[in-house]
mmCIF file of C-alpha atoms in Angstrom:
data_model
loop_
_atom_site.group_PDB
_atom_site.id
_atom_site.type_symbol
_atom_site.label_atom_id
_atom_site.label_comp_id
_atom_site.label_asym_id
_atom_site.label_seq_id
_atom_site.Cartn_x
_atom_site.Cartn_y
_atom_site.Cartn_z
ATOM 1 C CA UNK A 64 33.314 148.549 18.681
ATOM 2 C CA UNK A 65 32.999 147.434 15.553
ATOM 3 C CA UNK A 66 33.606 143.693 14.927
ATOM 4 C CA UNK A 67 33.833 142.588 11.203
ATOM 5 C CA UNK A 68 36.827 141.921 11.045
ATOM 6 C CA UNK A 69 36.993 138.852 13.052
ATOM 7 C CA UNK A 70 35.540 137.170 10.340
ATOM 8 C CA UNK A 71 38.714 137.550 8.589
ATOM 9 C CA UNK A 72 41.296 136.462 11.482
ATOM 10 C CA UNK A 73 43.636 133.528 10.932
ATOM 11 C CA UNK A 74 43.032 132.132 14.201
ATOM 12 C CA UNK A 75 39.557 131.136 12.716
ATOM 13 C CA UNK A 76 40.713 128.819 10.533
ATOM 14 C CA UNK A 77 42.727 126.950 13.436
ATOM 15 C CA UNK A 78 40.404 126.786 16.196
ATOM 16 C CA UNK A 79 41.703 123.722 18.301
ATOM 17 C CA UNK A 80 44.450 125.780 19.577
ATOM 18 C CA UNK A 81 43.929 127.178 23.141
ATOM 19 C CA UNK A 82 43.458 130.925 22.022
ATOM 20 C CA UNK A 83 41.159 131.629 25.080
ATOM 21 C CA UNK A 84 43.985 129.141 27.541
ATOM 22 C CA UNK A 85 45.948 131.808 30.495
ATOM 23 C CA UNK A 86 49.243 131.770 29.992
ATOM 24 C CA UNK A 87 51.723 128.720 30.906
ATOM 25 C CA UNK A 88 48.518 126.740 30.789
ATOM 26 C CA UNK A 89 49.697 124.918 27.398
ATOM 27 C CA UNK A 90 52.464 123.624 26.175
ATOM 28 C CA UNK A 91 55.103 125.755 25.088
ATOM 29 C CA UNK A 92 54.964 124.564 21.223
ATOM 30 C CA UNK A 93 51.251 125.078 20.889
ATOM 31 C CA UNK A 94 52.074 129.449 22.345
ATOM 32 C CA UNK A 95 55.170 129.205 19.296
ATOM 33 C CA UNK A 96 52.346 127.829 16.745
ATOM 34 C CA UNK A 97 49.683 130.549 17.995
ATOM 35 C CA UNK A 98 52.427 133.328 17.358
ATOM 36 C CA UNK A 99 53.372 132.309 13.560
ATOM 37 C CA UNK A 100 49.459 132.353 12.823
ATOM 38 C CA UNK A 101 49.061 135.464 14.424
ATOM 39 C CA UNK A 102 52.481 137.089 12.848
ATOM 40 C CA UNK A 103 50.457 136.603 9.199
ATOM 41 C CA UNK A 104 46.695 137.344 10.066
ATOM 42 C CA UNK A 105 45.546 139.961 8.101
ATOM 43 C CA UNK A 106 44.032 141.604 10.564
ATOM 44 C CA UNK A 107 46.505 141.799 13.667
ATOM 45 C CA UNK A 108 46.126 145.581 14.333
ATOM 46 C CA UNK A 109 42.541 145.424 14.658
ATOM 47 C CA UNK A 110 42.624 142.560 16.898
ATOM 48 C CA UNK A 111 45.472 144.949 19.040
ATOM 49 C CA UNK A 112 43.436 147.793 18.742
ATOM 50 C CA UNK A 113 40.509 145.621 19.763
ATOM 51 C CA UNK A 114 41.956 143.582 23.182
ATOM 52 C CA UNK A 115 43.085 147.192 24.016
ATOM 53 C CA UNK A 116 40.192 149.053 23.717
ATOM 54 C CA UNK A 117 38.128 146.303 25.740
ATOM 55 C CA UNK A 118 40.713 145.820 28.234
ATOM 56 C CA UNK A 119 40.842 141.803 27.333
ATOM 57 C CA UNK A 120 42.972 140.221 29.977
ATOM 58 C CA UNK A 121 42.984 136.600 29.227
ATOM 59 C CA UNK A 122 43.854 134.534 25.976
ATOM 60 C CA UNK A 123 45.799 135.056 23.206
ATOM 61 C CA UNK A 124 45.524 138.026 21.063
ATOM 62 C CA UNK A 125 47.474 139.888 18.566
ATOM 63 C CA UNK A 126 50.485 137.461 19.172
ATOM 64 C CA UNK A 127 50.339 137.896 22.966
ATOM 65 C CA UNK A 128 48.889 136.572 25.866
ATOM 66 C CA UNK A 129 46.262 139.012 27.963
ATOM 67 C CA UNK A 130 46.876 138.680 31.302
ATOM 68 C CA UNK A 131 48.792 141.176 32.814
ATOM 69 C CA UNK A 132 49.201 144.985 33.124
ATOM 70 C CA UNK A 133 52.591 145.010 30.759
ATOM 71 C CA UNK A 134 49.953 143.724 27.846
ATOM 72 C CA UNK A 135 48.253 147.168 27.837
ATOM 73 C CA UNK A 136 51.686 149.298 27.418
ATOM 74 C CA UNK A 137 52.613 146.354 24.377
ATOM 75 C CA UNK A 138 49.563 147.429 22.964
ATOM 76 C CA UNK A 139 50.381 151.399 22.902
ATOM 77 C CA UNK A 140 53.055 150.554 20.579
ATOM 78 C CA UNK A 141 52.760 150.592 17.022
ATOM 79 C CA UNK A 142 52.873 146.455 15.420
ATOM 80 C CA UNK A 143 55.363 147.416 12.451
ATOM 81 C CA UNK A 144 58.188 147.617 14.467
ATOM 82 C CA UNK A 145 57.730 152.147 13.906
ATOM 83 C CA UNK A 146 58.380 153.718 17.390
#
């Protein structure tokens, strides 16, 4: 899969938050601040259509944390709020 468009992710720019942490392994603030940068990045439905295509079950991707099942049916659903 084609990976470009990392280069133009928001999380890039912040890179001392713990993207890759499980979840409830930080702080509750620092999972709040990783979902406003992620609600803005430009490129949120490739990074969706990315952690779902490669099955990526750990960190924080898309505005979500990867690590269970429930990620994967989150994932089937369209990020505009269209259903």
């Amino acid at each position: 899969m084609n990976t470009n468009w990392m280069k133009d992710a928001a999380c890039r720019r912040i890179p001392d938050l713990p993207w890759t942490a499980d979840k409830g392994t930080a702080p509750v603030i620092l999972g709040e601040l990783m979902a406003d940068v992620c609600r803005f990045c430009p490129v949120r439905d490739a990074c969706a259509a990315f952690v779902a295509d490669e099955k990526i079950a750990g960190g924080y991707w898309a505005g979500a944390h990867r690590t269970s099942k429930d990620t994967w049916v989150q994932d089937a659903l369209p990020l505009d709020g269209a259903a």
